[in-house]
Amino acid sequence: SQQGEEDPQALSIQEGENATMNCSYKTSINNLQWYRQNSGRGLVHLILIRSNEREKHSGRLRVTLDTSKKSSSLLITASRAADTASYFCATVPTDSWGKFQFGAGTQVVVTP
Amino acid sequence: EPEVTQTPSHQVTQMGQEVILRCVPISNHLYFYWYRQILGQKVEFLVSFYNNEISEKSEIFDDQFSVERPDGSNFTLKIRSTKLEDSAMYFCASRLGGGQYNEQFFGPGTRLTVL
């Protein structure tokens, strides 16, 4: 698999439910960042987790990072219809100038 | 809140023509990036730029591509002779610097359509 691979590829849930998506990567990283993209629009930064951090919270978002397994998860609690979007993880390899490597994303659909 | 801006939002061009995509990064940022996203595919890194020179580039960024920071605010991506496969959404991003832990802020993108 390629750097920054998310799973599942698609997720369909009801409003109020939690949405969990995972990201795996291959190389050593400085940090991992999650972005959201509404259809045909730009990338909105959600949260950054550093390589020496294990968990981070921001509002309804919870991100974990396990560097031993080279994986991260993004949890959106109490989802809303407005959370419908594609979610991408982006990794910054340690040997880069901040070059992001994106996965293919998880497409989340939240139905009212 | 400061943001990255890009113009135009949509550019339509004929194959073989030159296009220039423009970006205004956040004013105190030091690192600048271009990415592209072909419809339905993932976002791909093209190039990073720091201290008025390219610091990293991908295999996609061949001789048809060039970047420039012509003044203190704009950051441009030029495609010399566009091909059909250059049709994509192009995103500019900037980062403050000061280590590897800063987030990248993305612009809204320019949709390039090559006919």
XYZ file of N, CA and C in Angstrom:
681
model
N 0.848 -1.185 0.000
C 0.000 0.000 0.000
C 0.887 1.240 0.000
N 0.302 2.346 -0.377
C 1.078 3.565 -0.494
C 1.078 4.320 0.819
N 1.975 5.280 0.935
C 2.030 6.124 2.120
C 0.697 6.812 2.332
N 0.235 6.840 3.570
C -0.997 7.549 3.887
C -2.210 6.901 3.267
N -2.426 5.646 3.517
C -3.605 4.958 3.001
C -4.697 4.967 4.054
N -5.888 5.420 3.669
C -6.991 5.445 4.606
C -7.909 4.245 4.390
N -8.538 3.845 5.472
C -9.628 2.890 5.327
C -10.680 3.201 6.385
N -11.947 2.970 6.169
C -12.434 2.423 4.902
C -12.396 3.456 3.790
N -12.652 3.040 2.574
C -12.705 3.986 1.466
C -13.978 4.808 1.524
N -15.029 4.210 2.058
C -16.299 4.915 2.166
C -16.998 4.486 3.449
N -17.735 5.435 4.006
C -18.407 5.207 5.283
C -19.742 5.938 5.243
N -20.801 5.217 5.553
C -22.121 5.830 5.545
C -22.748 5.635 6.918
N -23.096 6.740 7.579
C -23.633 6.653 8.941
C -24.816 7.590 9.099
N -25.511 7.417 10.215
C -26.633 8.280 10.564
C -26.135 9.425 11.438
N -26.821 10.520 11.353
C -26.507 11.661 12.223
C -26.512 11.204 13.674
N -25.547 11.689 14.432
C -25.459 11.329 15.846
C -24.512 10.175 16.112
N -24.262 9.362 15.086
C -23.326 8.251 15.260
C -21.885 8.760 15.177
N -20.984 7.916 15.623
C -19.559 8.230 15.513
C -18.999 7.669 14.208
N -18.036 8.371 13.657
C -17.362 7.908 12.440
C -15.887 7.717 12.753
N -15.381 6.557 12.434
C -13.964 6.271 12.663
C -13.316 5.866 11.350
N -12.180 6.488 11.079
C -11.433 6.115 9.897
C -9.957 5.996 10.257
N -9.257 5.172 9.521
C -7.870 4.863 9.835
C -6.943 5.240 8.697
N -5.704 5.428 9.067
C -4.684 5.793 8.090
C -3.428 5.002 8.420
N -2.842 4.394 7.421
C -1.570 3.708 7.625
C -0.515 4.328 6.732
N 0.705 4.276 7.192
C 1.787 4.871 6.414
C 3.016 3.992 6.525
N 4.032 4.316 5.722
C 5.166 3.390 5.639
C 6.459 3.942 6.225
N 6.751 5.215 5.968
C 8.056 5.743 6.361
C 7.987 6.435 7.727
N 9.122 6.786 8.267
C 9.159 7.583 9.500
C 8.634 8.979 9.197
N 7.898 9.506 10.133
C 7.259 10.805 9.893
C 7.570 11.798 11.002
N 7.460 13.065 10.659
C 7.542 14.133 11.660
C 6.182 14.388 12.291
N 5.183 14.364 11.443
C 3.842 14.572 11.951
C 2.842 14.008 10.964
N 1.623 13.933 11.393
C 0.544 13.454 10.544
C -0.597 14.442 10.695
N -1.209 14.783 9.600
C -2.277 15.781 9.632
C -3.511 15.227 8.928
N -4.646 15.597 9.417
C -5.911 15.202 8.810
C -6.549 16.426 8.161
N -7.073 16.187 6.963
C -7.742 17.238 6.208
C -9.112 16.745 5.774
N -9.944 17.713 5.511
C -11.278 17.401 5.026
C -11.470 18.139 3.708
N -12.217 17.515 2.800
C -12.474 18.129 1.508
C -13.920 17.888 1.137
N -14.661 18.971 0.998
C -16.006 18.854 0.456
C -15.877 18.708 -1.058
N -16.858 18.094 -1.656
C -16.802 17.736 -3.066
C -16.389 18.914 -3.942
N -15.284 18.757 -4.674
C -14.847 19.789 -5.599
C -14.271 21.035 -4.963
N -14.022 20.980 -3.680
C -13.534 22.169 -2.980
C -12.110 21.960 -2.475
N -11.623 22.946 -1.723
C -10.265 22.885 -1.204
C -10.133 22.008 0.026
N -8.922 21.939 0.516
C -8.603 21.101 1.675
C -8.614 21.956 2.933
N -9.348 21.500 3.903
C -9.447 22.227 5.170
C -8.701 21.451 6.238
N -7.769 22.121 6.886
C -6.980 21.466 7.924
C -7.845 21.193 9.142
N -7.761 19.960 9.644
C -8.531 19.584 10.829
C -7.656 19.522 12.068
N -6.583 18.771 11.992
C -5.800 18.534 13.198
C -4.418 18.006 12.813
N -3.437 18.368 13.601
C -2.065 17.899 13.416
C -1.656 17.144 14.653
N -1.038 16.000 14.469
C -0.503 15.256 15.599
C 0.969 14.998 15.332
N 1.790 15.309 16.307
C 3.225 15.157 16.145
C 3.626 13.709 16.394
N 4.789 13.376 15.935
C 5.241 11.988 16.048
C 5.453 11.559 17.500
N 5.627 12.530 18.411
C 5.824 12.164 19.821
C 4.525 12.256 20.627
N 3.421 12.468 19.935
C 2.119 12.511 20.595
C 1.343 11.237 20.293
N 0.467 10.846 21.193
C -0.300 9.620 20.998
C -1.771 9.905 20.744
N -2.252 11.012 21.285
C -3.668 11.317 21.123
C -3.850 12.827 21.174
N -4.833 13.285 20.399
C -5.125 14.714 20.397
C -6.617 14.917 20.156
N -7.153 15.948 20.788
C -8.575 16.238 20.659
C -8.753 17.645 20.119
N -9.792 17.809 19.329
C -10.177 19.151 18.891
C -11.678 19.133 18.642
N -12.416 19.697 19.567
C -13.878 19.692 19.443
C -14.401 18.269 19.394
N -15.108 17.920 18.322
C -15.667 16.573 18.183
C -14.680 15.607 17.523
N -13.473 16.044 17.309
C -12.470 15.210 16.655
C -11.502 14.630 17.676
N -11.179 13.375 17.472
C -10.155 12.737 18.290
C -9.222 11.974 17.349
N -7.941 12.263 17.449
C -6.950 11.615 16.604
C -5.989 10.836 17.480
N -5.652 9.646 17.048
C -4.624 8.862 17.719
C -3.502 8.579 16.730
N -2.345 8.356 17.274
C -1.184 8.021 16.450
C -0.411 6.911 17.136
N -0.146 5.853 16.402
C 0.670 4.751 16.902
C 1.857 4.604 15.950
N 2.978 5.155 16.348
C 4.140 5.147 15.438
C 4.736 3.744 15.317
N 4.500 2.900 16.314
C 5.039 1.536 16.217
C 4.295 0.743 15.144
N 3.009 1.045 14.989
C 2.211 0.379 13.961
C 2.093 1.220 12.699
N 2.662 2.418 12.755
C 2.571 3.347 11.630
C 1.117 3.529 11.205
N 0.315 3.914 12.177
C -1.097 4.109 11.865
C -1.686 5.223 12.714
N -2.761 5.782 12.212
C -3.478 6.846 12.910
C -4.963 6.620 12.700
N -5.747 7.115 13.630
C -7.189 7.049 13.450
C -7.798 8.418 13.716
N -8.869 8.693 13.026
C -9.651 9.914 13.227
C -11.059 9.504 13.614
N -11.493 10.001 14.748
C -12.841 9.740 15.233
C -13.617 11.045 15.220
N -14.757 11.041 14.580
C -15.675 12.174 14.635
C -16.856 11.731 15.479
N -17.061 12.383 16.603
C -18.162 11.995 17.481
C -19.419 12.778 17.138
N -20.552 12.171 17.433
C -21.852 12.822 17.245
C -21.937 13.500 15.888
N -21.785 12.715 14.841
C -21.678 13.282 13.499
C -22.936 14.043 13.088
N -22.702 14.999 12.181
C -23.774 15.832 11.636
C -23.782 15.705 10.123
N -24.866 16.055 9.515
C -24.945 15.995 8.055
C -23.847 16.844 7.415
N -23.487 17.943 8.088
C -22.449 18.838 7.559
C -21.062 18.203 7.591
N -20.913 17.075 8.260
C -19.620 16.377 8.274
C -19.412 15.564 7.007
N -20.428 15.489 6.163
C -20.301 14.765 4.904
C -19.187 15.380 4.069
N -18.171 14.581 3.764
C -16.984 15.071 3.059
C -16.034 13.897 2.877
N -14.921 14.175 2.198
C -13.827 13.204 2.143
C -12.771 13.619 3.144
N -12.208 12.656 3.813
C -11.217 12.919 4.849
C -9.904 12.255 4.438
N -8.844 13.049 4.508
C -7.522 12.581 4.083
C -6.532 12.707 5.224
N -5.663 11.714 5.323
C -4.507 11.907 6.187
C -3.329 12.278 5.305
N -2.461 13.091 5.837
C -1.271 13.518 5.108
C -0.082 13.370 6.032
N 0.924 12.683 5.561
C 2.115 12.472 6.369
C 3.268 13.315 5.838
N 4.119 13.712 6.743
C 5.319 14.457 6.397
C 6.516 13.577 6.744
N 7.141 12.969 5.754
C 8.305 12.121 6.047
C 9.430 12.920 6.693
N 10.238 12.257 7.488
C 11.295 12.945 8.217
C 12.354 13.526 7.289
N 12.484 12.996 6.097
C 13.542 13.469 5.199
C 13.022 14.469 4.167
N 11.890 15.086 4.455
C 11.335 16.011 3.461
C 11.269 17.428 4.003
N 10.986 18.351 3.104
C 10.826 19.750 3.459
C 9.363 20.069 3.731
N 8.672 19.114 4.288
C 7.252 19.339 4.564
C 6.365 18.854 3.452
N 6.934 18.119 2.500
C 6.158 17.549 1.404
C 5.117 16.593 1.967
N 3.891 16.826 1.665
C 2.828 15.959 2.128
C 2.672 14.766 1.210
N 2.358 13.627 1.817
C 1.956 12.459 1.049
C 0.550 12.115 1.496
N -0.381 12.215 0.590
C -1.786 12.007 0.896
C -2.207 10.592 0.537
N -3.195 10.120 1.292
C -3.846 8.884 0.904
C -5.011 9.189 -0.005
N -5.723 8.142 -0.368
C -6.849 8.285 -1.295
C -8.100 8.809 -0.595
N -8.096 8.787 0.723
C -9.206 9.387 1.445
C -10.315 8.432 1.817
N -11.075 8.829 2.816
C -12.296 8.123 3.214
C -13.458 9.052 2.931
N -14.390 8.573 2.143
C -15.567 9.383 1.820
C -16.647 9.081 2.852
N -17.017 10.099 3.609
C -18.001 9.927 4.686
C -19.309 10.586 4.269
N -20.383 9.832 4.400
C -21.718 10.371 4.142
C -22.522 10.237 5.416
N -23.014 11.348 5.917
C -23.829 11.365 7.124
C -25.252 11.735 6.730
N -26.154 10.810 6.968
C -27.553 11.064 6.582
C -28.363 11.512 7.790
N -29.240 12.491 7.579
C -30.037 13.024 8.694
C -30.988 11.967 9.257
N -9.203 35.888 9.636
C -8.148 34.874 9.702
C -7.408 34.827 8.360
N -6.084 34.838 8.383
C -5.343 34.816 7.115
C -5.596 33.521 6.363
N -5.588 33.627 5.034
C -5.820 32.444 4.232
C -5.017 32.521 2.945
N -4.840 31.355 2.342
C -4.175 31.262 1.046
C -5.235 31.490 -0.029
N -4.935 32.328 -0.978
C -5.886 32.570 -2.069
C -5.275 32.125 -3.391
N -6.140 31.729 -4.308
C -5.687 31.286 -5.619
C -6.567 31.879 -6.702
N -5.941 32.227 -7.808
C -6.690 32.709 -8.973
C -6.105 32.105 -10.243
N -6.926 31.870 -11.262
C -8.383 31.923 -11.209
C -8.943 30.690 -10.510
N -10.233 30.670 -10.290
C -10.833 29.479 -9.675
C -10.983 28.382 -10.722
N -11.165 28.777 -11.975
C -11.302 27.814 -13.061
C -10.626 28.387 -14.299
N -9.779 27.578 -14.912
C -9.062 27.986 -16.112
C -9.284 26.927 -17.191
N -9.755 27.394 -18.328
C -9.930 26.490 -19.467
C -8.925 26.902 -20.525
N -8.205 25.938 -21.064
C -7.184 26.254 -22.045
C -7.125 25.175 -23.129
N -6.524 25.521 -24.238
C -6.336 24.561 -25.316
C -5.017 23.836 -25.116
N -4.982 22.587 -25.514
C -3.756 21.791 -25.434
C -2.626 22.545 -26.135
N -1.453 22.548 -25.503
C -0.298 23.218 -26.087
C -0.116 24.654 -25.632
N -1.148 25.204 -24.997
C -1.046 26.578 -24.524
C -0.342 26.631 -23.176
N 0.203 27.786 -22.876
C 0.832 28.018 -21.572
C -0.210 28.547 -20.592
N -0.152 28.090 -19.358
C -1.021 28.646 -18.322
C -0.182 29.029 -17.110
N -0.636 30.035 -16.426
C -0.017 30.444 -15.165
C -1.089 30.456 -14.102
N -0.854 29.672 -13.069
C -1.759 29.618 -11.941
C -1.142 30.446 -10.819
N -1.983 31.251 -10.203
C -1.451 32.195 -9.220
C -1.939 31.881 -7.819
N -1.080 32.176 -6.883
C -1.368 31.914 -5.482
C -0.811 33.072 -4.661
N -1.549 33.448 -3.647
C -1.019 34.386 -2.655
C -0.974 33.644 -1.328
N 0.211 33.234 -0.898
C 0.314 32.525 0.382
C 0.046 33.459 1.553
N -0.046 32.890 2.724
C -0.198 33.684 3.933
C 1.085 34.489 4.148
N 0.937 35.735 4.531
C 2.014 36.717 4.362
C 3.308 36.399 5.104
N 3.273 35.825 6.265
C 4.512 35.593 6.990
C 5.031 34.162 6.822
N 4.433 33.420 5.910
C 4.877 32.047 5.693
C 6.131 32.002 4.833
N 6.899 30.937 5.011
C 8.197 30.845 4.351
C 8.302 29.681 3.355
N 7.431 28.690 3.519
C 7.498 27.505 2.667
C 6.240 27.464 1.810
N 6.425 27.154 0.557
C 5.309 27.190 -0.387
C 5.287 25.897 -1.190
N 4.072 25.474 -1.531
C 3.895 24.173 -2.174
C 2.834 24.258 -3.265
N 2.999 23.399 -4.256
C 1.942 23.125 -5.216
C 1.633 21.631 -5.195
N 0.332 21.343 -5.207
C -0.165 19.978 -5.302
C -1.191 19.954 -6.428
N -1.472 18.741 -6.908
C -2.582 18.636 -7.849
C -3.426 17.412 -7.507
N -4.670 17.476 -7.948
C -5.591 16.371 -7.706
C -6.381 16.138 -8.987
N -6.061 15.053 -9.666
C -6.850 14.657 -10.827
C -8.187 14.154 -10.319
N -9.235 14.427 -11.056
C -10.594 14.106 -10.618
C -10.708 12.662 -10.152
N -11.171 12.498 -8.924
C -11.386 11.161 -8.390
C -10.151 10.491 -7.835
N -9.018 11.203 -7.890
C -7.780 10.605 -7.397
C -7.271 11.373 -6.177
N -6.178 10.897 -5.640
C -5.670 11.547 -4.435
C -4.835 12.774 -4.780
N -4.601 13.561 -3.769
C -3.802 14.767 -3.923
C -2.332 14.368 -4.059
N -1.663 14.934 -5.066
C -0.261 14.573 -5.321
C 0.639 15.798 -5.161
N 1.749 15.599 -4.532
C 2.735 16.653 -4.366
C 3.409 16.959 -5.702
N 3.587 18.245 -5.980
C 4.330 18.649 -7.167
C 5.698 19.224 -6.799
N 5.678 20.264 -5.952
C 6.916 20.992 -5.706
C 6.834 21.758 -4.400
N 7.980 21.918 -3.758
C 8.082 22.800 -2.607
C 9.131 23.870 -2.892
N 8.960 25.008 -2.257
C 9.757 26.197 -2.591
C 10.082 26.920 -1.299
N 11.366 27.198 -1.132
C 11.805 27.884 0.083
C 13.016 28.735 -0.239
N 13.059 29.911 0.299
C 14.209 30.796 0.123
C 14.493 31.024 -1.360
N 13.417 31.219 -2.108
C 13.489 31.536 -3.539
C 14.067 30.442 -4.418
N 13.984 29.214 -3.938
C 14.383 28.134 -4.811
C 13.594 26.868 -4.507
N 13.577 25.972 -5.476
C 12.877 24.710 -5.302
C 13.654 23.858 -4.305
N 12.948 23.354 -3.278
C 13.610 22.509 -2.291
C 13.340 21.028 -2.554
N 12.203 20.743 -3.171
C 11.861 19.361 -3.482
C 10.897 19.367 -4.655
N 10.969 18.359 -5.487
C 9.976 18.226 -6.544
C 9.711 16.764 -6.819
N 8.544 16.489 -7.361
C 8.173 15.120 -7.651
C 8.485 14.801 -9.109
N 8.272 13.541 -9.452
C 8.497 13.108 -10.840
C 7.527 13.787 -11.803
N 6.365 14.181 -11.271
C 5.377 14.846 -12.115
C 5.915 16.191 -12.590
N 6.673 16.832 -11.749
C 7.152 18.189 -12.002
C 8.320 18.136 -12.976
N 7.982 17.982 -14.265
C 9.040 17.894 -15.266
C 9.330 19.276 -15.858
N 10.052 19.284 -16.972
C 10.505 20.556 -17.549
C 9.356 21.438 -18.034
N 8.171 20.885 -18.140
C 7.024 21.695 -18.551
C 6.529 22.603 -17.428
N 6.944 22.301 -16.223
C 6.478 23.046 -15.068
C 7.568 23.977 -14.549
N 7.170 25.109 -14.049
C 8.102 25.981 -13.349
C 7.335 26.767 -12.291
N 8.055 27.189 -11.272
C 7.453 27.997 -10.216
C 8.284 29.249 -10.032
N 7.597 30.254 -9.521
C 8.260 31.536 -9.344
C 7.589 32.301 -8.226
N 8.398 33.086 -7.533
C 7.833 34.019 -6.571
C 8.300 35.398 -7.040
N 7.552 35.985 -7.954
C 8.018 37.189 -8.639
C 8.106 38.432 -7.753
N 7.348 38.413 -6.669
C 7.398 39.549 -5.751
C 7.204 39.004 -4.348
N 6.959 39.874 -3.405
C 6.866 39.405 -2.024
C 5.593 38.688 -1.667
N 4.632 38.636 -2.616
C 3.353 38.059 -2.221
C 2.893 36.915 -3.110
N 3.159 36.979 -4.405
C 2.630 35.951 -5.289
C 3.552 34.754 -5.422
N 2.942 33.603 -5.679
C 3.672 32.365 -5.935
C 2.963 31.712 -7.112
N 3.679 31.530 -8.222
C 3.007 31.074 -9.432
C 3.505 29.711 -9.887
N 2.611 29.000 -10.538
C 2.939 27.732 -11.198
C 2.665 27.928 -12.683
N 3.686 27.702 -13.500
C 3.531 27.833 -14.948
C 3.638 26.453 -15.590
N 2.705 26.187 -16.473
C 2.785 24.978 -17.293
C 3.002 25.468 -18.720
N 4.130 25.119 -19.289
C 4.549 25.725 -20.570
C 3.685 25.291 -21.743
N 3.424 24.047 -21.869
C 2.666 23.523 -22.999
C 1.727 22.454 -22.455
N 0.500 22.869 -22.202
C -0.413 21.984 -21.476
C -0.805 20.763 -22.293
N -1.010 19.677 -21.559
C -1.473 18.425 -22.158
C -2.838 18.094 -21.560
N -3.558 17.204 -22.235
C -4.869 16.815 -21.727
C -4.775 16.293 -20.298
N -3.719 15.542 -20.026
C -3.577 14.929 -18.708
C -3.193 15.919 -17.611
N -2.969 17.165 -17.971
C -2.726 18.187 -16.953
C -4.031 18.692 -16.341
N -5.139 18.279 -16.902
C -6.437 18.671 -16.343
C -6.552 18.130 -14.934
N -6.745 19.025 -13.989
C -6.766 18.642 -12.575
C -7.110 19.875 -11.759
N -7.287 19.650 -10.465
C -7.388 20.752 -9.515
C -5.983 20.982 -8.969
N -5.533 22.217 -9.001
C -4.199 22.551 -8.510
C -4.342 23.343 -7.213
N -3.684 22.854 -6.185
C -3.738 23.499 -4.883
C -2.382 24.097 -4.528
N -2.427 25.288 -4.036
C -1.251 25.939 -3.464
C -1.357 25.808 -1.947
N -0.235 25.695 -1.281
C -0.231 25.637 0.177
C 0.965 26.410 0.690
N 0.852 26.878 1.915
C 1.993 27.541 2.537
C 2.105 27.107 3.985
N 3.302 27.240 4.490
C 3.601 26.826 5.862
C 4.495 27.874 6.484
N 4.294 28.080 7.770
C 5.053 29.122 8.458
C 6.540 28.811 8.463
N 6.882 27.590 8.799
C 8.289 27.219 8.917
C 8.623 26.939 10.355
N 9.861 27.103 10.732
C 10.257 26.891 12.108
C 10.168 25.460 12.530
N 10.541 24.559 11.676
C 10.511 23.142 12.003
C 9.468 22.413 11.218
N 9.377 21.120 11.461
C 8.517 20.273 10.644
C 7.111 20.149 11.211
N 6.802 20.905 12.278
C 5.549 20.656 12.978
C 4.443 21.645 12.665
N 4.665 22.428 11.672
C 3.631 23.394 11.348
C 2.690 22.869 10.291
N 1.423 23.232 10.442
C 0.447 22.773 9.463
C 0.600 23.540 8.166
N 0.167 22.892 7.110
C 0.113 23.546 5.818
C -1.301 24.063 5.607
N -1.382 25.271 5.135
C -2.667 25.875 4.821
C -2.848 25.846 3.313
N -3.973 25.293 2.912
C -4.234 25.134 1.484
C -5.163 26.218 0.965
N -4.939 26.590 -0.274
C -5.867 27.480 -0.958
C -7.059 26.694 -1.474
N -8.042 27.384 -2.043
C -9.267 26.730 -2.509
C -9.075 25.960 -3.810
N -7.946 26.181 -4.481
C -7.671 25.433 -5.695
C -8.046 26.171 -6.964
N -7.349 25.805 -8.045
C -7.699 26.243 -9.393
C -8.000 24.994 -10.206
N -9.195 24.965 -10.764
C -9.541 23.823 -11.621
C -9.049 24.122 -13.028
N -8.113 23.344 -13.510
C -7.579 23.515 -14.861
C -8.193 22.475 -15.783
N -8.789 22.948 -16.853
C -9.360 22.064 -17.864
C -8.620 22.294 -19.172
N -8.006 21.237 -19.674
C -7.277 21.328 -20.937
C -8.075 20.618 -22.014
N -8.411 21.347 -23.068
C -9.261 20.789 -24.142
C -8.425 20.383 -25.350
